[in-house]
PDB file of C-alpha atoms in Angstrom:
ATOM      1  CA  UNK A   1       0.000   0.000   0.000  1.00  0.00           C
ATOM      2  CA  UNK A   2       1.678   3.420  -1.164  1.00  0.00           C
ATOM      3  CA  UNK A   3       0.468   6.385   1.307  1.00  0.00           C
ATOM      4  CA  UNK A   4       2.190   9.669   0.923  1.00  0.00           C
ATOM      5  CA  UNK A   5       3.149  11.120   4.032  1.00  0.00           C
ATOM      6  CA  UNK A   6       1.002  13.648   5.921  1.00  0.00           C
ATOM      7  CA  UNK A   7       1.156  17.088   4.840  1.00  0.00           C
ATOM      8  CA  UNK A   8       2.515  18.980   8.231  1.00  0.00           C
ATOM      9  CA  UNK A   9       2.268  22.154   6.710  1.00  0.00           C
ATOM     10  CA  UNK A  10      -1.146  22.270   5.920  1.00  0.00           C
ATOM     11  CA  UNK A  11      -1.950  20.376   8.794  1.00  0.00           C
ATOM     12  CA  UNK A  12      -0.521  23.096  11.151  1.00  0.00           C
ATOM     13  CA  UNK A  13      -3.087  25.734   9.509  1.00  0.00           C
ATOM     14  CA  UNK A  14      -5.822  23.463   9.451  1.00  0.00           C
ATOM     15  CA  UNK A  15      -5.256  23.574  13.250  1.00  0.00           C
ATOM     16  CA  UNK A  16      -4.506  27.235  13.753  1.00  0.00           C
ATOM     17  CA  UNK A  17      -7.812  27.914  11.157  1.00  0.00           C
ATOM     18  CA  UNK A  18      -9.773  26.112  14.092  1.00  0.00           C
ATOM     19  CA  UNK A  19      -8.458  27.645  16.783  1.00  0.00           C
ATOM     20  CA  UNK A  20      -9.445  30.627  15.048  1.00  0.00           C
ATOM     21  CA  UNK A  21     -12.687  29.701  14.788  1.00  0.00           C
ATOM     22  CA  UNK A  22     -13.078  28.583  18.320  1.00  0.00           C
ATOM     23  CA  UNK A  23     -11.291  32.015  19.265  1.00  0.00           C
ATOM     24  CA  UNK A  24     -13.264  33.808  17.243  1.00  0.00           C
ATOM     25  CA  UNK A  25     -16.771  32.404  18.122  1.00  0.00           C
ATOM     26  CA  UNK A  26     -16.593  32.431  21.583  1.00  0.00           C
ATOM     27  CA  UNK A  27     -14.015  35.159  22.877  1.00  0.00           C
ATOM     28  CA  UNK A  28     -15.151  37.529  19.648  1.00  0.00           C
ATOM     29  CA  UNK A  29     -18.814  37.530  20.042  1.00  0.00           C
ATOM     30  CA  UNK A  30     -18.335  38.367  23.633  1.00  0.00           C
ATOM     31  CA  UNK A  31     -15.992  40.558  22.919  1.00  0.00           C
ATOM     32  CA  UNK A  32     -18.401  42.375  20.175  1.00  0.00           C
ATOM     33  CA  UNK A  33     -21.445  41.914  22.631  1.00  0.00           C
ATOM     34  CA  UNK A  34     -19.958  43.553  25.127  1.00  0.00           C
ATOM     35  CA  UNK A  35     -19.579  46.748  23.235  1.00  0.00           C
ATOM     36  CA  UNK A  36     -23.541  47.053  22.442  1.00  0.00           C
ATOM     37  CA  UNK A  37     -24.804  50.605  22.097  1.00  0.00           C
ATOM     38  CA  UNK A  38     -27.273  51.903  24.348  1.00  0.00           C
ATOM     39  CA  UNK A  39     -30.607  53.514  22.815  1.00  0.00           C
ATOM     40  CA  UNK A  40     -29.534  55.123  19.571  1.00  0.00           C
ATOM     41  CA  UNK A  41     -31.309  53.435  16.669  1.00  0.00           C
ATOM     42  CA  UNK A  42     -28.619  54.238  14.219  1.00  0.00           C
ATOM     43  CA  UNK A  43     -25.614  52.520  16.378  1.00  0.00           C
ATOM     44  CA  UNK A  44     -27.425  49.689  17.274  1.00  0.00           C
ATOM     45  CA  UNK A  45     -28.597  49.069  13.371  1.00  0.00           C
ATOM     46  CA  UNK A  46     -24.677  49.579  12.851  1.00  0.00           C
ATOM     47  CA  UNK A  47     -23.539  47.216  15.688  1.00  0.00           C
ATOM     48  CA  UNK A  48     -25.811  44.467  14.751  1.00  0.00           C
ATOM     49  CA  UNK A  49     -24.107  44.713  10.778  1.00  0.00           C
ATOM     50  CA  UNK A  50     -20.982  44.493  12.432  1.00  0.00           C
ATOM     51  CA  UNK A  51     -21.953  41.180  14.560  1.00  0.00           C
ATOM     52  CA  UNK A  52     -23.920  39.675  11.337  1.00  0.00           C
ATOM     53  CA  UNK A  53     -20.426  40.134   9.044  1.00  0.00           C
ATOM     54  CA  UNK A  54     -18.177  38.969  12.613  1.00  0.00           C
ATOM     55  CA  UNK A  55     -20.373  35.923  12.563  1.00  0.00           C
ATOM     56  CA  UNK A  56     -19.663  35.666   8.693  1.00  0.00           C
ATOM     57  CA  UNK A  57     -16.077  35.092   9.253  1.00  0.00           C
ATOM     58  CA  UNK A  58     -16.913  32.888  11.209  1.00  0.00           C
ATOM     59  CA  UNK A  59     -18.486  30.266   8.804  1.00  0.00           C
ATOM     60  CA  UNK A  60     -15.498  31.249   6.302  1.00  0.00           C
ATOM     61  CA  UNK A  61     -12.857  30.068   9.285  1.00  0.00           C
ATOM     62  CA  UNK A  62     -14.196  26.664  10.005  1.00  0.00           C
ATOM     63  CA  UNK A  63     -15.229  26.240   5.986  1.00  0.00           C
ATOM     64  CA  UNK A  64     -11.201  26.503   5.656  1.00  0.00           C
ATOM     65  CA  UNK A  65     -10.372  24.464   8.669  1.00  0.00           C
ATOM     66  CA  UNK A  66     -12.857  21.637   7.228  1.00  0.00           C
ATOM     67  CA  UNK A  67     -11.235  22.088   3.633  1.00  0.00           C
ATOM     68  CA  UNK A  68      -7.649  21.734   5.268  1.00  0.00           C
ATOM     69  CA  UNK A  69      -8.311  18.538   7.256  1.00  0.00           C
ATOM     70  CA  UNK A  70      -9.649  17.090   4.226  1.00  0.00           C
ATOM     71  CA  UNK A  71      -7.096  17.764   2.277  1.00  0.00           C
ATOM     72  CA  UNK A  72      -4.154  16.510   5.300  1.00  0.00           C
ATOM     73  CA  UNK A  73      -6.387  13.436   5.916  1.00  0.00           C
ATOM     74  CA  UNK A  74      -7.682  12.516   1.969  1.00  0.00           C
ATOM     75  CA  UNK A  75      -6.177  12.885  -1.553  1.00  0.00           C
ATOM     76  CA  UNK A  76      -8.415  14.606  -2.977  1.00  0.00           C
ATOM     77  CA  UNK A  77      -6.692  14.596  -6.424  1.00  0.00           C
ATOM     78  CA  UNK A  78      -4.746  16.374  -9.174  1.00  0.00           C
ATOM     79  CA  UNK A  79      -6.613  19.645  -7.440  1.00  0.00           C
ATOM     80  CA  UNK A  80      -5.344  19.764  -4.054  1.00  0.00           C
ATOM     81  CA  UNK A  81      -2.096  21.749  -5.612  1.00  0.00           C
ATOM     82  CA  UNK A  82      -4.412  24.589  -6.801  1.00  0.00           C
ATOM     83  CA  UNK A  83      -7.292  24.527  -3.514  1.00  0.00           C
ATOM     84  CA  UNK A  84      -3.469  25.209  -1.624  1.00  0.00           C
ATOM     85  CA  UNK A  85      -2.700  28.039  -3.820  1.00  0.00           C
ATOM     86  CA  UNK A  86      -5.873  29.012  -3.769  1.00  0.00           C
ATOM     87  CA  UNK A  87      -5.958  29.145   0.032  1.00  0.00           C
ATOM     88  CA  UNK A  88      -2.995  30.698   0.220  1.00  0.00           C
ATOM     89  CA  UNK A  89      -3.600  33.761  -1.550  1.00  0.00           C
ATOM     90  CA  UNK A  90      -6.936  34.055   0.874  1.00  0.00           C
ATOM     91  CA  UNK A  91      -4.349  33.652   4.097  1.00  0.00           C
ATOM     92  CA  UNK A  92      -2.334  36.026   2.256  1.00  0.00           C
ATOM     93  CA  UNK A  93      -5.074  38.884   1.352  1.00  0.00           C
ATOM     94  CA  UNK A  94      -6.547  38.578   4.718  1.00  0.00           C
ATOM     95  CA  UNK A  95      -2.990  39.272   6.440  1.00  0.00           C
ATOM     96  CA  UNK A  96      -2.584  42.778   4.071  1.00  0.00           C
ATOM     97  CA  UNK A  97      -6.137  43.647   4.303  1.00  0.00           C
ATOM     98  CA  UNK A  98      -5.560  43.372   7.916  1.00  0.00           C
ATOM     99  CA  UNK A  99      -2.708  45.845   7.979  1.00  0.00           C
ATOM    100  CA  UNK A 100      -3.675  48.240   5.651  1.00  0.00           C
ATOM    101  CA  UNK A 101      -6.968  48.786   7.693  1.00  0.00           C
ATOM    102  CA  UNK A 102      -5.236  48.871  11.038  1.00  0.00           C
ATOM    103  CA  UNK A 103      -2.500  51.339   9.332  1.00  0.00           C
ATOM    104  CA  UNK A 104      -5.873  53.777   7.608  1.00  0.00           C
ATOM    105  CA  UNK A 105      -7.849  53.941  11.089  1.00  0.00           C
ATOM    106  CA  UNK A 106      -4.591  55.064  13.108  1.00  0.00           C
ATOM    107  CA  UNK A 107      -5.915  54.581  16.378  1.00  0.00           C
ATOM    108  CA  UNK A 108      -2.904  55.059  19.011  1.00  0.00           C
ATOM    109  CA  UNK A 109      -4.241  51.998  21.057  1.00  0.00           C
ATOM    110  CA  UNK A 110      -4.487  49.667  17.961  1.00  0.00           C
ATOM    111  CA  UNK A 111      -1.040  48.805  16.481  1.00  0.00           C
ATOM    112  CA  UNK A 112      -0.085  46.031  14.369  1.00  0.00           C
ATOM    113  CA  UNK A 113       1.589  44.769  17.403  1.00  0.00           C
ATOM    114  CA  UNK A 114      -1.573  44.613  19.576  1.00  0.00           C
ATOM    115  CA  UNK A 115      -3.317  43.239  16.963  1.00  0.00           C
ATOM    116  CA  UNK A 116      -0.993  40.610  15.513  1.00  0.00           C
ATOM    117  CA  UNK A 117      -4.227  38.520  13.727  1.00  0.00           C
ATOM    118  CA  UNK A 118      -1.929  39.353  10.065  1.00  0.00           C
ATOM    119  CA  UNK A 119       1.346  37.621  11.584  1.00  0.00           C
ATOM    120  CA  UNK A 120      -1.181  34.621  11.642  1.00  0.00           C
ATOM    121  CA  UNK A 121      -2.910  35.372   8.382  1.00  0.00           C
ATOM    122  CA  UNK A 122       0.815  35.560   6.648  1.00  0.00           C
ATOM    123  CA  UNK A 123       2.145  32.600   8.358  1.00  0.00           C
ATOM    124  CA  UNK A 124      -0.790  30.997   6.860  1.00  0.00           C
ATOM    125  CA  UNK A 125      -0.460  31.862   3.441  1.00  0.00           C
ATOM    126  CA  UNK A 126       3.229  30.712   3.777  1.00  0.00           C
ATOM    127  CA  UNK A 127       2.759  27.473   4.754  1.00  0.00           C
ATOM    128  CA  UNK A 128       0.269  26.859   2.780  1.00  0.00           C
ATOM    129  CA  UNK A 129       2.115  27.980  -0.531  1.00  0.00           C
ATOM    130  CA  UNK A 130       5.322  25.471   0.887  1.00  0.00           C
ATOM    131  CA  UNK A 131       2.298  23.056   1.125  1.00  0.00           C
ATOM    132  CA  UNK A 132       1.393  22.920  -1.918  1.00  0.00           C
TER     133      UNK A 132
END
């Protein structure tokens, strides 16, 4: 029986993807919540977009995750090579889209230090391009 060996790379994001979803579920929506305007109409119609598109990412996170451990734990042919790619240029636009939105607000309190989420996102699209 000829198996290729596992695909560590891919496997590490698959696991990080997950923990981001986890993460992101449970610490961001309370996180979000927490924040909820009091009274005015137009804030609260604002903060409930904000929590509907939070929750979006969510679905995208463990979509990517599921896609990953299929791909570490099947062959799932000539078309892996491309998904990888693929995935990797997601990882990869999330991590600038990140920054240059951090960089436009310019809030003092919000560096790309304190919010490292495009160190991740990068790392990501890394792997997963050596993955493929």
């Amino acid at each position: 029986m000829d198996t290729e060996p596992m695909n560590i790379s891919v496997l590490i994001v698959a696991i990080i993807t997950l923990i981001a979803f986890v993460a992101h579920v449970f610490g961001g929506t309370r996180e979000t919540a927490a924040i909820a305007p009091k009274e005015d109409d137009r804030l609260v119609v604002s903060w409930v977009q904000a929590m509907c598109a939070f929750q979006m990412l969510a679905v995208d996170l463990l979509a990517l995750a599921l896609l990953l451990f299929a791909i570490v734990f099947w062959d799932l042919g000539p078309g892996e090579s491309m998904i990888l790619q693929l995935a990797s240029a997601l990882y990869f636009l999330w991590g600038i889209v990140w920054v240059v939105q951090v960089l436009w607000l310019k809030r003092p309190s919000a560096t790309l230090l304190r919010l490292p989420h495009w160190m991740i996102w990068l790392l990501c699209s890394g792997l997963l391009f050596f993955g493929s």
